[in-house]
Amino acid sequence: MKTGLFQPLSLAIGLRYAGSRRSNRFVSFISLFSTFGIAIGVAALMVVISVMNGFEGQLKGRILGVIPHVVLTSETGRIDAAPEGLPDLAKLPHVVAVAPMLDSEGMLQSPGQLTGVSVQGIDPAHWPKDDILHSQMLGGRLASLKAGEYQIVLGQGVARRLGVGLGDEVRLILTEGTRFTPFGRVPAQRLFTVSGIFGVGADVDDQIALIAIQDAQRLLRLPEHQVGGLRLWLDDPFAADAVIKTPLPAGYQWQDWRRERGELFQAVAMEKRMMGLMLVLIIAVATFNILSALVMVVTDKEGEVAILRTMGMNESGIVKIFMVLGASSGMIGALFGALAGIGLCLGLNPLLNGLGLNLYMAAGGSGLPVIVEPMQVVTILGGAVLLSFAATLYPAARAARVRPAEALRYE
C-alpha cells in the first residue's frame, strides 16, 4: 500500500462518504449548510476587500496625486534651489521625478467671496507628464502657469466657492511676505487670472491653488535661488519610507505625505482590517458547523469504523478518512465562494445598476471602485481551506479512538 499524506484507501473511503447520500438527513443538512456558509463568507470577504482596495486606490491616486509624496526641505522651510552636498535625488528608490516647489497659506478673494487656500508654487516644465492633474483638468492647462503672467489654477471646489471661472480675476493674499508701511503691516497680495480648474474628486479640490513658482517668489520677496523644497514623485506613495531613510547633511530634513494625510489612510486601513475580521468570523462559524456535522457523522459511522479497525486499518488511516470527509465540504465551499466572489467583483457595478442602485464617485466615476488583488484571493481561499482542515481534527481524532469491541457489541 502506498504511503503519503493520505493513503489511497483513506482518500477513497473519505471521498465515498462525502459523495454518498447519508442516512441521517439532519447531518446532511448541517454539512450542506456549512458548505454554503463558507462559500458566502469567502465571496463576501472577497467583494468587501476588493471594494476597500478600490477606495484606497482612488484616495491614493487622487489625493496623493496632488499633494507632494516626499519633500526635501529644511527646518526653516527654505532651501537653495540647487543645494550642494546632497545625494542624487532622481536616483533614489521609487523616485520618478524631482521639481522645486514653494508652498504657503493664503486667502483668495473674488468680487463677492473670500476663502482660504493652500498655495503651491510650481514649475510646470518639471511636472511629470503622466501626473493626475494633466488628466483631471476641467478647463485650461497646467502649462499656462508662466513666470510673470500671474496666472492661477484652482481646484473646482475653490472656484465654486469663489464663483469664478476661466479668465476671471481673483486677489491672492499671502500671510508671508508682509511689509511694513505708514498704514501698518500689509500682507503680500496680487491680482491673478484664473487660467485653469482641476477636479480630482477629493477634498484637495477645496484646498489647493497653483501658481508659477517665480510668481510665488516675488510675492514672498524671496531671491530666485531660494525655494521651499524639492518635491519628489514616487511610483508608489506608500514606499516613502524607502526614500526618507536616506541620510541627509545637517540642516536638511525629509517630509512626506503622512504628515498631512497619514491619519486618513490609517483610518481606511483600519476599516479594511475590521471589515475583513468580521467576515472571517462568518467563515469561522461555518467551519464550526463542519465540526458539529462531522461529530454526528462519526457517531453514525462507529460500526463501519470498527470494521475497518478489525480489518487492520490503523488510527492514522481513520483520522485521514474523516479529515477528507470534513475538508471536502470546506474546499468545495471555498472554491465556489472564490468563483462567486470574483464574478461579483467583475460584475458588481452592472448588478447594482440593474437593481437601481446607481453609486457614483465624487469625480463623476462610473461606480464603485473595485480592485481584485490575486494574492488576497489566494490568501482568503487558503485561509478558508485551513480553517476547514482545523475543524476536522477533533472529530477525526475521536473516530480514531473508537473501540471495535464496544462498537460491534450489539451489531
mmCIF file of N, CA, C and O in Angstrom, residues 84-160:
data_model
loop_
_atom_site.group_PDB
_atom_site.id
_atom_site.type_symbol
_atom_site.label_atom_id
_atom_site.label_comp_id
_atom_site.label_asym_id
_atom_site.label_seq_id
_atom_site.Cartn_x
_atom_site.Cartn_y
_atom_site.Cartn_z
ATOM 1 N N GLU A 84 23.923 71.872 -2.602
ATOM 2 C CA GLU A 84 25.121 71.063 -2.778
ATOM 3 C C GLU A 84 25.250 70.071 -1.630
ATOM 4 O O GLU A 84 24.715 70.261 -0.538
ATOM 5 N N GLY A 85 25.977 69.000 -1.891
ATOM 6 C CA GLY A 85 26.238 68.010 -0.854
ATOM 7 C C GLY A 85 25.118 67.015 -0.630
ATOM 8 O O GLY A 85 25.154 66.264 0.345
ATOM 9 N N LEU A 86 24.126 67.006 -1.520
ATOM 10 C CA LEU A 86 23.008 66.077 -1.370
ATOM 11 C C LEU A 86 23.175 64.885 -2.307
ATOM 12 O O LEU A 86 23.832 64.987 -3.340
ATOM 13 N N PRO A 87 22.583 63.742 -1.957
ATOM 14 C CA PRO A 87 22.600 62.612 -2.895
ATOM 15 C C PRO A 87 21.786 62.939 -4.145
ATOM 16 O O PRO A 87 20.957 63.853 -4.136
ATOM 17 N N ASP A 88 22.023 62.197 -5.212
ATOM 18 C CA ASP A 88 21.264 62.389 -6.445
ATOM 19 C C ASP A 88 19.838 61.917 -6.206
ATOM 20 O O ASP A 88 19.548 60.713 -6.172
ATOM 21 N N LEU A 89 18.923 62.875 -6.025
ATOM 22 C CA LEU A 89 17.556 62.536 -5.641
ATOM 23 C C LEU A 89 16.846 61.721 -6.714
ATOM 24 O O LEU A 89 16.015 60.864 -6.408
ATOM 25 N N ALA A 90 17.153 61.985 -7.970
ATOM 26 C CA ALA A 90 16.469 61.283 -9.058
ATOM 27 C C ALA A 90 16.816 59.803 -9.104
ATOM 28 O O ALA A 90 16.090 59.010 -9.713
ATOM 29 N N LYS A 91 17.919 59.405 -8.446
ATOM 30 C CA LYS A 91 18.340 58.009 -8.464
ATOM 31 C C LYS A 91 17.950 57.253 -7.201
ATOM 32 O O LYS A 91 18.290 56.084 -7.047
ATOM 33 N N LEU A 92 17.239 57.917 -6.293
ATOM 34 C CA LEU A 92 16.781 57.227 -5.094
ATOM 35 C C LEU A 92 15.691 56.228 -5.460
ATOM 36 O O LEU A 92 15.001 56.388 -6.473
ATOM 37 N N PRO A 93 15.505 55.169 -4.653
ATOM 38 C CA PRO A 93 14.494 54.147 -4.982
ATOM 39 C C PRO A 93 13.098 54.735 -5.066
ATOM 40 O O PRO A 93 12.717 55.573 -4.241
ATOM 41 N N HIS A 94 12.350 54.323 -6.085
ATOM 42 C CA HIS A 94 10.945 54.681 -6.333
ATOM 43 C C HIS A 94 10.746 56.112 -6.814
ATOM 44 O O HIS A 94 9.615 56.512 -7.096
ATOM 45 N N VAL A 95 11.787 56.926 -6.921
ATOM 46 C CA VAL A 95 11.644 58.316 -7.356
ATOM 47 C C VAL A 95 11.521 58.366 -8.874
ATOM 48 O O VAL A 95 12.351 57.797 -9.589
ATOM 49 N N VAL A 96 10.494 59.045 -9.373
ATOM 50 C CA VAL A 96 10.285 59.154 -10.821
ATOM 51 C C VAL A 96 10.467 60.578 -11.322
ATOM 52 O O VAL A 96 10.650 60.794 -12.522
ATOM 53 N N ALA A 97 10.406 61.576 -10.435
ATOM 54 C CA ALA A 97 10.587 62.967 -10.860
ATOM 55 C C ALA A 97 10.927 63.823 -9.646
ATOM 56 O O ALA A 97 10.551 63.496 -8.511
ATOM 57 N N VAL A 98 11.645 64.918 -9.910
ATOM 58 C CA VAL A 98 12.032 65.867 -8.861
ATOM 59 C C VAL A 98 11.809 67.270 -9.403
ATOM 60 O O VAL A 98 12.140 67.548 -10.562
ATOM 61 N N ALA A 99 11.240 68.155 -8.578
ATOM 62 C CA ALA A 99 10.998 69.528 -9.010
ATOM 63 C C ALA A 99 11.000 70.460 -7.807
ATOM 64 O O ALA A 99 10.599 70.064 -6.710
ATOM 65 N N PRO A 100 11.449 71.701 -7.995
ATOM 66 C CA PRO A 100 11.384 72.673 -6.894
ATOM 67 C C PRO A 100 9.938 73.096 -6.642
ATOM 68 O O PRO A 100 9.098 73.072 -7.550
ATOM 69 N N MET A 101 9.632 73.451 -5.415
ATOM 70 C CA MET A 101 8.287 73.907 -5.080
ATOM 71 C C MET A 101 8.372 74.936 -3.973
ATOM 72 O O MET A 101 9.376 75.062 -3.268
ATOM 73 N N LEU A 102 7.300 75.675 -3.824
ATOM 74 C CA LEU A 102 7.201 76.699 -2.794
ATOM 75 C C LEU A 102 5.749 76.737 -2.336
ATOM 76 O O LEU A 102 4.841 76.908 -3.152
ATOM 77 N N ASP A 103 5.537 76.502 -1.063
ATOM 78 C CA ASP A 103 4.156 76.465 -0.583
ATOM 79 C C ASP A 103 3.944 77.491 0.514
ATOM 80 O O ASP A 103 4.873 77.900 1.206
ATOM 81 N N SER A 104 2.696 77.921 0.644
ATOM 82 C CA SER A 104 2.332 78.924 1.639
ATOM 83 C C SER A 104 0.821 78.883 1.848
ATOM 84 O O SER A 104 0.085 78.331 1.018
ATOM 85 N N GLU A 105 0.391 79.427 2.953
ATOM 86 C CA GLU A 105 -1.040 79.555 3.225
ATOM 87 C C GLU A 105 -1.496 80.953 2.829
ATOM 88 O O GLU A 105 -0.752 81.927 2.996
ATOM 89 N N GLY A 106 -2.682 81.062 2.277
ATOM 90 C CA GLY A 106 -3.169 82.369 1.846
ATOM 91 C C GLY A 106 -4.672 82.427 1.747
ATOM 92 O O GLY A 106 -5.387 81.499 2.130
ATOM 93 N N MET A 107 -5.139 83.546 1.240
ATOM 94 C CA MET A 107 -6.571 83.776 1.033
ATOM 95 C C MET A 107 -6.789 84.177 -0.425
ATOM 96 O O MET A 107 -5.952 84.857 -1.029
ATOM 97 N N LEU A 108 -7.920 83.740 -0.970
ATOM 98 C CA LEU A 108 -8.326 84.148 -2.310
ATOM 99 C C LEU A 108 -9.617 84.942 -2.203
ATOM 100 O O LEU A 108 -10.561 84.520 -1.517
ATOM 101 N N GLN A 109 -9.638 86.068 -2.893
ATOM 102 C CA GLN A 109 -10.802 86.948 -2.832
ATOM 103 C C GLN A 109 -11.335 87.192 -4.237
ATOM 104 O O GLN A 109 -10.593 87.545 -5.157
ATOM 105 N N SER A 110 -12.626 86.962 -4.394
ATOM 106 C CA SER A 110 -13.329 87.306 -5.632
ATOM 107 C C SER A 110 -14.239 88.490 -5.319
ATOM 108 O O SER A 110 -14.327 88.918 -4.164
ATOM 109 N N PRO A 111 -14.917 89.061 -6.301
ATOM 110 C CA PRO A 111 -15.783 90.217 -6.013
ATOM 111 C C PRO A 111 -16.813 89.970 -4.912
ATOM 112 O O PRO A 111 -17.213 90.912 -4.229
ATOM 113 N N GLY A 112 -17.214 88.722 -4.721
ATOM 114 C CA GLY A 112 -18.250 88.500 -3.718
ATOM 115 C C GLY A 112 -17.909 87.524 -2.619
ATOM 116 O O GLY A 112 -18.680 87.345 -1.673
ATOM 117 N N GLN A 113 -16.741 86.840 -2.704
ATOM 118 C CA GLN A 113 -16.428 85.791 -1.744
ATOM 119 C C GLN A 113 -14.966 85.865 -1.320
ATOM 120 O O GLN A 113 -14.123 86.467 -1.992
ATOM 121 N N LEU A 114 -14.679 85.191 -0.185
ATOM 122 C CA LEU A 114 -13.317 85.101 0.336
ATOM 123 C C LEU A 114 -13.136 83.701 0.908
ATOM 124 O O LEU A 114 -13.997 83.215 1.642
ATOM 125 N N THR A 115 -12.020 83.032 0.581
ATOM 126 C CA THR A 115 -11.788 81.670 1.081
ATOM 127 C C THR A 115 -10.308 81.430 1.290
ATOM 128 O O THR A 115 -9.459 82.043 0.634
ATOM 129 N N GLY A 116 -9.998 80.558 2.219
ATOM 130 C CA GLY A 116 -8.612 80.199 2.485
ATOM 131 C C GLY A 116 -8.159 79.068 1.578
ATOM 132 O O GLY A 116 -8.939 78.177 1.237
ATOM 133 N N VAL A 117 -6.883 79.097 1.187
ATOM 134 C CA VAL A 117 -6.333 78.076 0.295
ATOM 135 C C VAL A 117 -4.901 77.761 0.712
ATOM 136 O O VAL A 117 -4.242 78.534 1.410
ATOM 137 N N SER A 118 -4.444 76.602 0.268
ATOM 138 C CA SER A 118 -3.032 76.239 0.363
ATOM 139 C C SER A 118 -2.419 76.493 -1.007
ATOM 140 O O SER A 118 -2.809 75.866 -1.994
ATOM 141 N N VAL A 119 -1.486 77.427 -1.071
ATOM 142 C CA VAL A 119 -0.907 77.856 -2.346
ATOM 143 C C VAL A 119 0.377 77.085 -2.601
ATOM 144 O O VAL A 119 1.254 77.001 -1.736
ATOM 145 N N GLN A 120 0.477 76.512 -3.810
ATOM 146 C CA GLN A 120 1.691 75.809 -4.220
ATOM 147 C C GLN A 120 2.298 76.525 -5.412
ATOM 148 O O GLN A 120 1.639 76.718 -6.426
ATOM 149 N N GLY A 121 3.550 76.946 -5.240
ATOM 150 C CA GLY A 121 4.291 77.495 -6.360
ATOM 151 C C GLY A 121 5.013 76.367 -7.075
ATOM 152 O O GLY A 121 5.816 75.651 -6.463
ATOM 153 N N ILE A 122 4.742 76.178 -8.356
ATOM 154 C CA ILE A 122 5.285 75.033 -9.092
ATOM 155 C C ILE A 122 5.914 75.495 -10.402
ATOM 156 O O ILE A 122 5.673 76.616 -10.862
ATOM 157 N N ASP A 123 6.695 74.605 -10.974
ATOM 158 C CA ASP A 123 7.263 74.817 -12.310
ATOM 159 C C ASP A 123 6.686 73.731 -13.213
ATOM 160 O O ASP A 123 7.112 72.569 -13.149
ATOM 161 N N PRO A 124 5.692 74.045 -14.059
ATOM 162 C CA PRO A 124 5.059 73.013 -14.902
ATOM 163 C C PRO A 124 6.040 72.276 -15.806
ATOM 164 O O PRO A 124 5.777 71.141 -16.208
ATOM 165 N N ALA A 125 7.177 72.892 -16.130
ATOM 166 C CA ALA A 125 8.147 72.236 -17.015
ATOM 167 C C ALA A 125 8.742 70.994 -16.364
ATOM 168 O O ALA A 125 9.168 70.063 -17.062
ATOM 169 N N HIS A 126 8.792 70.958 -15.030
ATOM 170 C CA HIS A 126 9.335 69.807 -14.317
ATOM 171 C C HIS A 126 8.241 68.862 -13.826
ATOM 172 O O HIS A 126 8.543 67.884 -13.159
ATOM 173 N N TRP A 127 6.996 69.188 -14.129
ATOM 174 C CA TRP A 127 5.878 68.361 -13.644
ATOM 175 C C TRP A 127 5.784 67.099 -14.499
ATOM 176 O O TRP A 127 5.825 67.176 -15.727
ATOM 177 N N PRO A 128 5.632 65.903 -13.898
ATOM 178 C CA PRO A 128 5.534 64.668 -14.702
ATOM 179 C C PRO A 128 4.355 64.715 -15.667
ATOM 180 O O PRO A 128 3.264 65.171 -15.318
ATOM 181 N N LYS A 129 4.593 64.247 -16.888
ATOM 182 C CA LYS A 129 3.558 64.303 -17.917
ATOM 183 C C LYS A 129 2.380 63.376 -17.617
ATOM 184 O O LYS A 129 1.260 63.626 -18.068
ATOM 185 N N ASP A 130 2.620 62.305 -16.863
ATOM 186 C CA ASP A 130 1.540 61.363 -16.552
ATOM 187 C C ASP A 130 0.900 61.639 -15.206
ATOM 188 O O ASP A 130 0.161 60.805 -14.679
ATOM 189 N N ASP A 131 1.164 62.815 -14.641
ATOM 190 C CA ASP A 131 0.561 63.161 -13.358
ATOM 191 C C ASP A 131 -0.945 63.308 -13.505
ATOM 192 O O ASP A 131 -1.462 63.690 -14.568
ATOM 193 N N ILE A 132 -1.672 63.037 -12.415
ATOM 194 C CA ILE A 132 -3.133 63.039 -12.466
ATOM 195 C C ILE A 132 -3.696 64.413 -12.828
ATOM 196 O O ILE A 132 -4.764 64.501 -13.452
ATOM 197 N N LEU A 133 -3.000 65.490 -12.478
ATOM 198 C CA LEU A 133 -3.534 66.821 -12.759
ATOM 199 C C LEU A 133 -3.678 67.073 -14.260
ATOM 200 O O LEU A 133 -4.598 67.773 -14.693
ATOM 201 N N HIS A 134 -2.779 66.510 -15.058
ATOM 202 C CA HIS A 134 -2.881 66.710 -16.510
ATOM 203 C C HIS A 134 -4.152 66.083 -17.067
ATOM 204 O O HIS A 134 -4.744 66.603 -18.020
ATOM 205 N N SER A 135 -4.588 64.978 -16.481
ATOM 206 C CA SER A 135 -5.781 64.290 -16.988
ATOM 207 C C SER A 135 -7.060 64.755 -16.310
ATOM 208 O O SER A 135 -8.153 64.421 -16.764
ATOM 209 N N GLN A 136 -6.930 65.503 -15.219
ATOM 210 C CA GLN A 136 -8.116 65.933 -14.476
ATOM 211 C C GLN A 136 -8.352 67.440 -14.575
ATOM 212 O O GLN A 136 -9.035 68.010 -13.724
ATOM 213 N N MET A 137 -7.796 68.070 -15.587
ATOM 214 C CA MET A 137 -8.060 69.493 -15.803
ATOM 215 C C MET A 137 -9.448 69.656 -16.428
ATOM 216 O O MET A 137 -9.719 69.142 -17.518
ATOM 217 N N LEU A 138 -10.331 70.340 -15.729
ATOM 218 C CA LEU A 138 -11.685 70.568 -16.234
ATOM 219 C C LEU A 138 -11.728 71.744 -17.201
ATOM 220 O O LEU A 138 -12.710 71.918 -17.932
ATOM 221 N N GLY A 139 -10.688 72.536 -17.198
ATOM 222 C CA GLY A 139 -10.590 73.682 -18.101
ATOM 223 C C GLY A 139 -9.205 74.275 -18.000
ATOM 224 O O GLY A 139 -8.599 74.301 -16.935
ATOM 225 N N GLY A 140 -8.671 74.766 -19.119
ATOM 226 C CA GLY A 140 -7.332 75.332 -19.112
ATOM 227 C C GLY A 140 -6.254 74.262 -19.074
ATOM 228 O O GLY A 140 -6.528 73.067 -19.181
ATOM 229 N N ARG A 141 -5.010 74.711 -18.904
ATOM 230 C CA ARG A 141 -3.872 73.809 -18.898
ATOM 231 C C ARG A 141 -2.927 74.185 -17.765
ATOM 232 O O ARG A 141 -2.810 75.346 -17.394
ATOM 233 N N LEU A 142 -2.234 73.173 -17.260
ATOM 234 C CA LEU A 142 -1.246 73.430 -16.214
ATOM 235 C C LEU A 142 -0.071 74.237 -16.756
ATOM 236 O O LEU A 142 0.541 75.028 -16.029
ATOM 237 N N ALA A 143 0.218 74.065 -18.039
ATOM 238 C CA ALA A 143 1.342 74.782 -18.654
ATOM 239 C C ALA A 143 1.095 76.280 -18.771
ATOM 240 O O ALA A 143 2.010 77.032 -19.137
ATOM 241 N N SER A 144 -0.128 76.728 -18.458
ATOM 242 C CA SER A 144 -0.423 78.165 -18.529
ATOM 243 C C SER A 144 0.262 78.951 -17.415
ATOM 244 O O SER A 144 0.298 80.184 -17.459
ATOM 245 N N LEU A 145 0.808 78.261 -16.418
ATOM 246 C CA LEU A 145 1.473 78.942 -15.303
ATOM 247 C C LEU A 145 2.876 79.337 -15.739
ATOM 248 O O LEU A 145 3.824 78.552 -15.647
ATOM 249 N N LYS A 146 2.998 80.548 -16.229
ATOM 250 C CA LYS A 146 4.277 81.066 -16.706
ATOM 251 C C LYS A 146 4.713 82.240 -15.855
ATOM 252 O O LYS A 146 3.882 83.018 -15.372
ATOM 253 N N ALA A 147 6.014 82.347 -15.679
ATOM 254 C CA ALA A 147 6.570 83.400 -14.826
ATOM 255 C C ALA A 147 6.190 84.781 -15.332
ATOM 256 O O ALA A 147 6.275 85.075 -16.527
ATOM 257 N N GLY A 148 5.747 85.615 -14.411
ATOM 258 C CA GLY A 148 5.442 86.995 -14.725
ATOM 259 C C GLY A 148 4.056 87.241 -15.270
ATOM 260 O O GLY A 148 3.634 88.398 -15.395
ATOM 261 N N GLU A 149 3.295 86.177 -15.614
ATOM 262 C CA GLU A 149 1.951 86.372 -16.168
ATOM 263 C C GLU A 149 0.869 86.309 -15.092
ATOM 264 O O GLU A 149 -0.283 86.620 -15.358
ATOM 265 N N TYR A 150 1.246 85.884 -13.905
ATOM 266 C CA TYR A 150 0.345 85.847 -12.746
ATOM 267 C C TYR A 150 -0.975 85.134 -13.070
ATOM 268 O O TYR A 150 -2.055 85.697 -12.958
ATOM 269 N N GLN A 151 -0.813 83.903 -13.517
ATOM 270 C CA GLN A 151 -1.950 83.020 -13.751
ATOM 271 C C GLN A 151 -2.097 82.089 -12.543
ATOM 272 O O GLN A 151 -1.121 81.822 -11.833
ATOM 273 N N ILE A 152 -3.287 81.562 -12.339
ATOM 274 C CA ILE A 152 -3.541 80.683 -11.198
ATOM 275 C C ILE A 152 -4.459 79.548 -11.628
ATOM 276 O O ILE A 152 -5.379 79.750 -12.435
ATOM 277 N N VAL A 153 -4.182 78.343 -11.139
ATOM 278 C CA VAL A 153 -5.009 77.158 -11.382
ATOM 279 C C VAL A 153 -5.677 76.774 -10.064
ATOM 280 O O VAL A 153 -4.997 76.599 -9.055
ATOM 281 N N LEU A 154 -6.989 76.662 -10.080
ATOM 282 C CA LEU A 154 -7.764 76.413 -8.867
ATOM 283 C C LEU A 154 -8.394 75.031 -8.889
ATOM 284 O O LEU A 154 -8.728 74.494 -9.949
ATOM 285 N N GLY A 155 -8.586 74.468 -7.695
ATOM 286 C CA GLY A 155 -9.432 73.295 -7.565
ATOM 287 C C GLY A 155 -10.878 73.686 -7.808
ATOM 288 O O GLY A 155 -11.278 74.821 -7.537
ATOM 289 N N GLN A 156 -11.679 72.733 -8.312
ATOM 290 C CA GLN A 156 -13.054 73.091 -8.661
ATOM 291 C C GLN A 156 -13.863 73.515 -7.440
ATOM 292 O O GLN A 156 -14.761 74.353 -7.547
ATOM 293 N N GLY A 157 -13.537 72.982 -6.268
ATOM 294 C CA GLY A 157 -14.235 73.403 -5.061
ATOM 295 C C GLY A 157 -13.940 74.845 -4.710
ATOM 296 O O GLY A 157 -14.828 75.603 -4.301
ATOM 297 N N VAL A 158 -12.667 75.248 -4.861
ATOM 298 C CA VAL A 158 -12.283 76.640 -4.600
ATOM 299 C C VAL A 158 -12.967 77.564 -5.598
ATOM 300 O O VAL A 158 -13.522 78.616 -5.227
ATOM 301 N N ALA A 159 -12.939 77.181 -6.885
ATOM 302 C CA ALA A 159 -13.567 78.013 -7.922
ATOM 303 C C ALA A 159 -15.070 78.138 -7.681
ATOM 304 O O ALA A 159 -15.654 79.220 -7.881
ATOM 305 N N ARG A 160 -15.703 77.047 -7.218
ATOM 306 C CA ARG A 160 -17.142 77.092 -6.966
ATOM 307 C C ARG A 160 -17.472 78.015 -5.800
ATOM 308 O O ARG A 160 -18.433 78.796 -5.858
#
